[in-house]
Amino acid sequence: MPDTLTPVLTDNWGDDRAWTLASYAARGGYSALDKAFAMDPDAIIAAVKDSGLRGRGGAGFPTGMKWGFIPQDNPKPKYLVVNADESEPGTCKDIPLMMASPHTLVEGVIISSYAIRANKAFIYIRGEVLHVIRRVQNAVREAYDAGHLGKNIHGSGYDLDVVVHAGAGAYICGEETALLEGLEGRRGQPRLRPPFPAVAGLYASPTVINNVESIASVPSIIGNGASWFSSMGTEKSKGYGIFSLSGHVKKPGQYEAPLGITLRTLIDLAGGMREGHELKFWTPGGSSTPILTAEHLDVPLDFEGVGAAGSMLGTRALQIFDDTTCVVRAVLRWTEFYKHESCGKCTPCREGTWWLVQTLAALEKGQGSEADLDLLLDQCDNILGRSFCALADGAVSPISSSIQYFRDEYVAHLTHGGCPFDHTASTLFAAEGANA
Amino acid sequence: MTVTTGSTDGVEKVDLVTVTIDGIQVSVPKDTLVIRAAEQVGVQIPRFCDHPLLAPVGACRQCLVDVPDAGNGRGFPKPQASCTLPVAEGMVVHTQATSPVADKAQQGIMEFLLINHPLDCPVCDKGGECPLQNQAMSNGRGETRFEGVKRTFPKPINISPQVLLDRERCIVCQRCTRFASEIAGDPFIELVERGAQQQIGIAENAPFLSYFSGNVIQICPVGALTSAEYRFRSRPFDLVSSPSIAEHDSCGSAIRVDHRRGKVMRRLSGNDPEVNEEWITDKDRFAFHYANQPDRLTYPQVRDEDGSLRPASWPEAFAVAARGLRAAGSSAVLTGGRLTAEDAYAYSKFARVALGTNDIDFRSRPLSAEEASFLASEVVLRTPSQGAVSFSDLESAKTVVLVGLEPEDEAGAIFLRLRKAVTAGTTRVVSIAPYATRGLTKLAGELVRTAPGEEAAAIAALDVDADTVLLVGERLATSPGALSAAAESGARLAWVPRRAGDRGAVETGCLPNLLPGGRPVSDAAARVDAATTWGVDSLPDSAGRDADQIVAALVAGELGGLVIGGVDPDDTSDPAATRAAIEAASFVVALELRETDVTRAADVVFPVAPVTDKAGMFVTWEGRPRTFDAVFSNPNSLPDLRILAGIAEELDLSLGFRTVAEARAQMEEMGPWDGARAAHSPVPTSSTTGDGLAVSTWKLLVDNGSMQDGDKAYLATGRAPVARLSRSAYDAVGPTVTLTGDRGSVTLPAEPADLADGVVWVPANSFGRGVLADLASPGSRVTVKGANQ
Amino acid sequence: MAIDDKTKSELREIAARYPEARSGLLPMLHLVQSVEGRVTSEGIELCAEILGITAAEVSGVATFYTMYKRRPVGDYHVGVCTNTLCAVMGGDAIFERLKGHLDVGNDETTEDGKITLEHVECNAACDYAPVVMVNWEFMDNQTPESATQLVDDLRAGKEVQSTRGPKICTWREAERVLAGFPDGRADDGPAAGPASLVGLEIAREQGWTAPEANNA
Ligand SMILES: Cc1cc2nc3c(=O)[nH]c(=O)nc-3n(C[C@H](O)[C@H](O)[C@H](O)COP(=O)(O)O)c2cc1C
Ligand code: SF4
Ligand code: SF4
Ligand code: FES
Ligand code: FES
């Protein structure tokens, strides 16, 4: 089980003006590109397959395999779309990556586009991160100026154009087909599948959609070799990944480590929990992944390990809550988020989240009865797997998992006639335990 | 496995897939959706967003089923939406009938749908015919567990003058928006907002003005969309429904007439896959109040000694009419376009047998001798069963060329069928027209820009093959040589008149050169054949006068009597002349539904039955007979044919029928002419030149036509009249123009369009008494002036 | 207010960036906001005209995304993250304090037209919780006190620097950048904030690295 950190993507974040081409190039940036151009595109796909890289956007689909689905005999143009919508609550890795080292992403975009024979790539960045958008716009411009983008890149005969596209506020646009709708200037509502984007994606053309971190990992795989990458991580979850710790730990932040590291190790590295408090519950991969508790501290944080523990690795968004936190309040707030972000297309999500919020809000106020917990679980059962896309599955995760682990706390709200917690105690600026 | 299914144009191979649904094996064509395969085994899976003519969306999730085996031995872990899931060989499906999982999933969705539903069924127009209400009964749980706050919206909003939206009832299934964008091509309604606030909306100041807007009311699975006209007027369970055929164009669309106590309450689209599928135009849906206007004629009238019209009994009126016609000497017959084929047949026979003349013409509009010849040689007797162009041929044709025809205005079902074909990527549309209309844009059509008169040359220049269909509109009659060019083009040809009765009138011989069944007047054998069936010695052997000639002859005193039915003088080539002819005629018998300038001038006036009061048949532009029964039985409301029979009897003749059934039997007995058909006498093109602008015009779908009277909301959806000019002409004159022609002046707002210089387009019947009465004679030119010139 | 020709040509320029013009709609609406201060019906009709779609279709899009505003936005859009993690860490308290301090409700603008207050969802900065966004620039690790100071400074016209970015520009200027017209501030601010670097610093201290490349 890995217990050390392995900075790769984060390695240059502390460099002076790390975001500039000069800084990136000074540490060997864009050299993987030449290596890639010396390879056959299919060999790059094979290398990414061999590396074992699995999508870093949450679902963990093997990246090389996804690229291999692109029908190369399809006469339509191929597209690469980078999913930089990062909006899953708790997830905060792509944004600092693009702010600190946008060229890592741009180099990854070029290699990946070359591999799938795309001559046009799009980076769809959520709109609410202005400075990140500036940095990526700037990196793309620098890359054009340096001949890394445009026509006949590095004399390879390969052409690529990249468009940086700002979203406008919709969590659902992180879902890949909704993202394509947004990128086509439409309402961000998920599309029917099949056809899958690999066959008919952007403009009904073959399209690869990958997460920022997935694409940013590609230069290191090509530069250092597939086996280098697969030497890290666990049997089926290869490589490194950025683990984002937030909440009640002493040093929240980004920790890049091989997959399979445990939360126990990470919390240790983060200086432990807030002074005087204990871990109560946490999300392994954002709010859409069922919560876990202190009993899961030693679960290997890889796709299989977290899955076996009844949750999902997701985006490695480790939101950590200590014993001052009311789980009912936390779950209600997440549920309000899903209600707010439901795209409205399908009934169970649109109407279900409307109802869930009302049921939870009443419970939080201590209204209702214990039977409402079973009603809640039944509502969740009628939503999970019945809706059009995975957003609604995510919406019910916090509810059913919290009732599983903290049923008593829900009941305590009823017996107490309201929330038994002091909410100020859990704030960063609570008298004691403030870090910094 | 393959089987063959018969289809009109041959034999198609269809791959079949065998699936097991609720334990019953069924073989269905590949790509069939599970929801429809289930219907084959008699299982109705509940649904809302699904509609067979719209692309699947899988939005409502009501149709969830359990699929333990997807055909590959593995099942789906979660229930699947059966409306988006195509069958696969060996697939096993458990619907709500056999699967507790599917049943619970469906009940769960239904419960979600109802939590925010106002449950105001007792006051909802849809109550009693509501898929939500019905399926909540059949597939929902008895009582709700929701005790929270419902979503509310301010009460209904007008999304057009005709269509109202009650957002609280809407389940955002997207049927309406999908119809608007996929079928009609009018995406003026859209989903707006998101999540629980998602709703149907329009843009500010941009109402849902689609010619097909009423269809969304019909396909809305709840009572969210209602029509201003019908709202709260009746409940479905108070209504009696009768199938019928729409009378507003030559498409013969199947409709359903819902009525209560002898009154039509509303009309809906029928479902006829061969013709209009499940859609109708707003005119077919909303324009039915014309039959119940205060000026509706209800009893016969005869002109008194003092010169006024007075009520008369039917026998008296028959006798007076017969006497008058006998005294008038030579008489002629003019009919309009609203006649059923049986009524048209009666006029045709009456002219020949009772009046002894071929002076009969149904073309109460600009016409030509070339057209009469074209109808006799290229149109009459052609039917889809004998290979004539049909609606479905429009879908399979590689290219469809439109000439003198604007389907969105003049033949809505053709427009929708073409759009379907174009969207499917099978068909390309080319239009020989003065400018690219919105309709043509929606058909992604290619414009061959022509000025009036240039159509013949444009047709001749077409690159056509056997896969090309040429649809020619009745307006081509005014473009010399155009119909001749069409006849010679080598394309598959169809003539598309505007009115429901026109094609039937051709078939029954309401033309100076044709007898019923396509028998040429000029053919002695054909005349003998007709005379024999009719039991008369002979029929007049000289070609008759056409409508324009009849008018001229009446004015000149060469003709004395006139039998006229369903003609609006303002539609005719020369409205003033037609009025003068009626004045000049020594004796006029008018058969009309409502009081008009014609009835006011007539000597005997007979009220005729509206389509609701009689059985009959319209013949579509394809040549397809469309029969319908009477919606109401109203013994005082007589069809034209009964009146003509009554007059004939007073002339001591028998037409051999008194009822629609008898007339139809006689028509069938007479049958089609199996001899040689008249050859077309080609007419060369002749270009008109002159000062000013050539006028291009046609009637908009929604306009001042008298059969659209009576529904204000419907009329308010019409397009405002504008004059269209070329960009350069527009720039020269500005946004308001005055056009002056040989019949008058009109001032209209102007709009630039991609017209040729030297052409102006105006709607034919959207201002004053229309172009022919108020502006210019056919083929003449007008001058244009800006408001401040 | 009429949208001028320069903006019209910029809108066309956005549409031209894409293989299919309609893809430009989201950035185009950002540009509309940068000149109009919100999405106006004039802006909607103009986008529709340029893209050859209906105004209803543009409205459908404009009302779907939360960054598009129907009501005029102040010079500074202050978004307080109240998603669970930030809320628990103090976001709720910050939002409550600002509502009182500014005397506005959610999605309302102060009378002087300077500040529009809104609670926002997780802004991908949870390791800096509680987070406040000003014109979509990060203001990390806020407290009710720092946040009131922040809005006071903004209202007073004092220069405010993002904790991980440049000096705060106006909301309209920000919208212009989102439309794809850079403002030359990309090089302002640090590469990363402190929380982004915690893991890297530990690795450096411990001498931990990823394995050596084994280029085979
Ligand atoms: C509701 C929802 C939100 C999502 N948000 C994101 C996101 O913000 N970023 C992302 O990369 N993937 C997101 N995903 C996952 C994407 O759909 C997709 O799986 C991913 O971008 C694929 O890239 P990867 O294979 O590189 O992980 C989301 C999925 C869902 C259902
Ligand atoms: S589950 Fe349905 S309503 Fe929710 S985001 Fe997905 S498609 Fe939209
Ligand atoms: S108005 Fe009717 S058809 Fe349209 S989305 Fe709502 S329920 Fe469906
Ligand atoms: S009918 Fe299948 S999802 Fe609506
Ligand atoms: S919860 Fe506030 S930034 Fe993530």
Coordinates of N, CA and C in Angstrom, one line a residue, chain B residues 57 149 163 180 205 373 383 388 423 473 492 498 506 578 606 611 646 680 689 756 761 766 776:
Chain B
V57 N -37.0 10.4 -26.7 CA -36.2 11.2 -25.8 C -36.0 10.5 -24.5
V149 N -45.1 21.1 -0.3 CA -45.6 22.3 -1.0 C -45.4 22.0 -2.5
V163 N -53.2 29.4 -28.5 CA -52.8 28.3 -27.6 C -52.4 28.9 -26.3
A180 N -42.8 21.0 -32.5 CA -42.5 22.3 -33.1 C -41.2 22.3 -33.9
N205 N -42.1 38.7 -27.0 CA -42.7 39.2 -28.3 C -42.5 38.3 -29.5
S373 N -57.0 22.0 -70.9 CA -56.4 20.9 -71.7 C -55.5 20.1 -70.9
T383 N -54.7 8.1 -60.4 CA -54.9 7.8 -59.0 C -53.6 7.0 -58.5
A388 N -50.1 7.0 -59.8 CA -49.9 8.5 -59.7 C -49.2 8.8 -58.4
T423 N -36.0 16.0 -43.6 CA -35.3 15.7 -42.4 C -34.7 14.3 -42.3
G473 N -48.8 23.8 -59.0 CA -50.0 24.4 -58.3 C -50.9 24.9 -59.3
R492 N -42.3 12.8 -62.9 CA -43.6 12.3 -62.4 C -44.3 13.6 -62.0
R498 N -55.8 24.1 -54.8 CA -55.9 24.6 -53.4 C -57.1 24.0 -52.7
V506 N -62.9 18.0 -61.4 CA -62.2 17.6 -62.6 C -62.7 16.2 -63.0
T578 N -67.4 39.5 -62.9 CA -68.3 38.4 -62.4 C -69.5 39.0 -61.8
F606 N -81.0 28.9 -52.9 CA -81.2 27.7 -52.1 C -80.1 27.6 -51.1
V611 N -70.6 20.7 -44.9 CA -70.1 19.3 -45.0 C -70.5 18.5 -43.8
G646 N -84.1 18.4 -57.6 CA -85.4 19.0 -57.5 C -85.8 19.9 -58.6
H680 N -52.9 16.7 -74.9 CA -52.7 18.1 -74.5 C -52.3 18.9 -75.7
T689 N -44.2 41.9 -70.9 CA -43.3 42.9 -70.4 C -44.1 44.2 -70.2
A756 N -36.6 38.7 -57.5 CA -36.0 39.3 -58.7 C -36.4 40.8 -58.7
W761 N -44.3 40.8 -54.4 CA -45.2 39.7 -53.9 C -46.2 40.3 -52.9
S766 N -55.5 38.9 -48.1 CA -55.2 39.3 -46.7 C -55.5 40.8 -46.5
A776 N -55.0 44.5 -59.0 CA -54.5 44.3 -60.4 C -55.1 43.0 -61.0

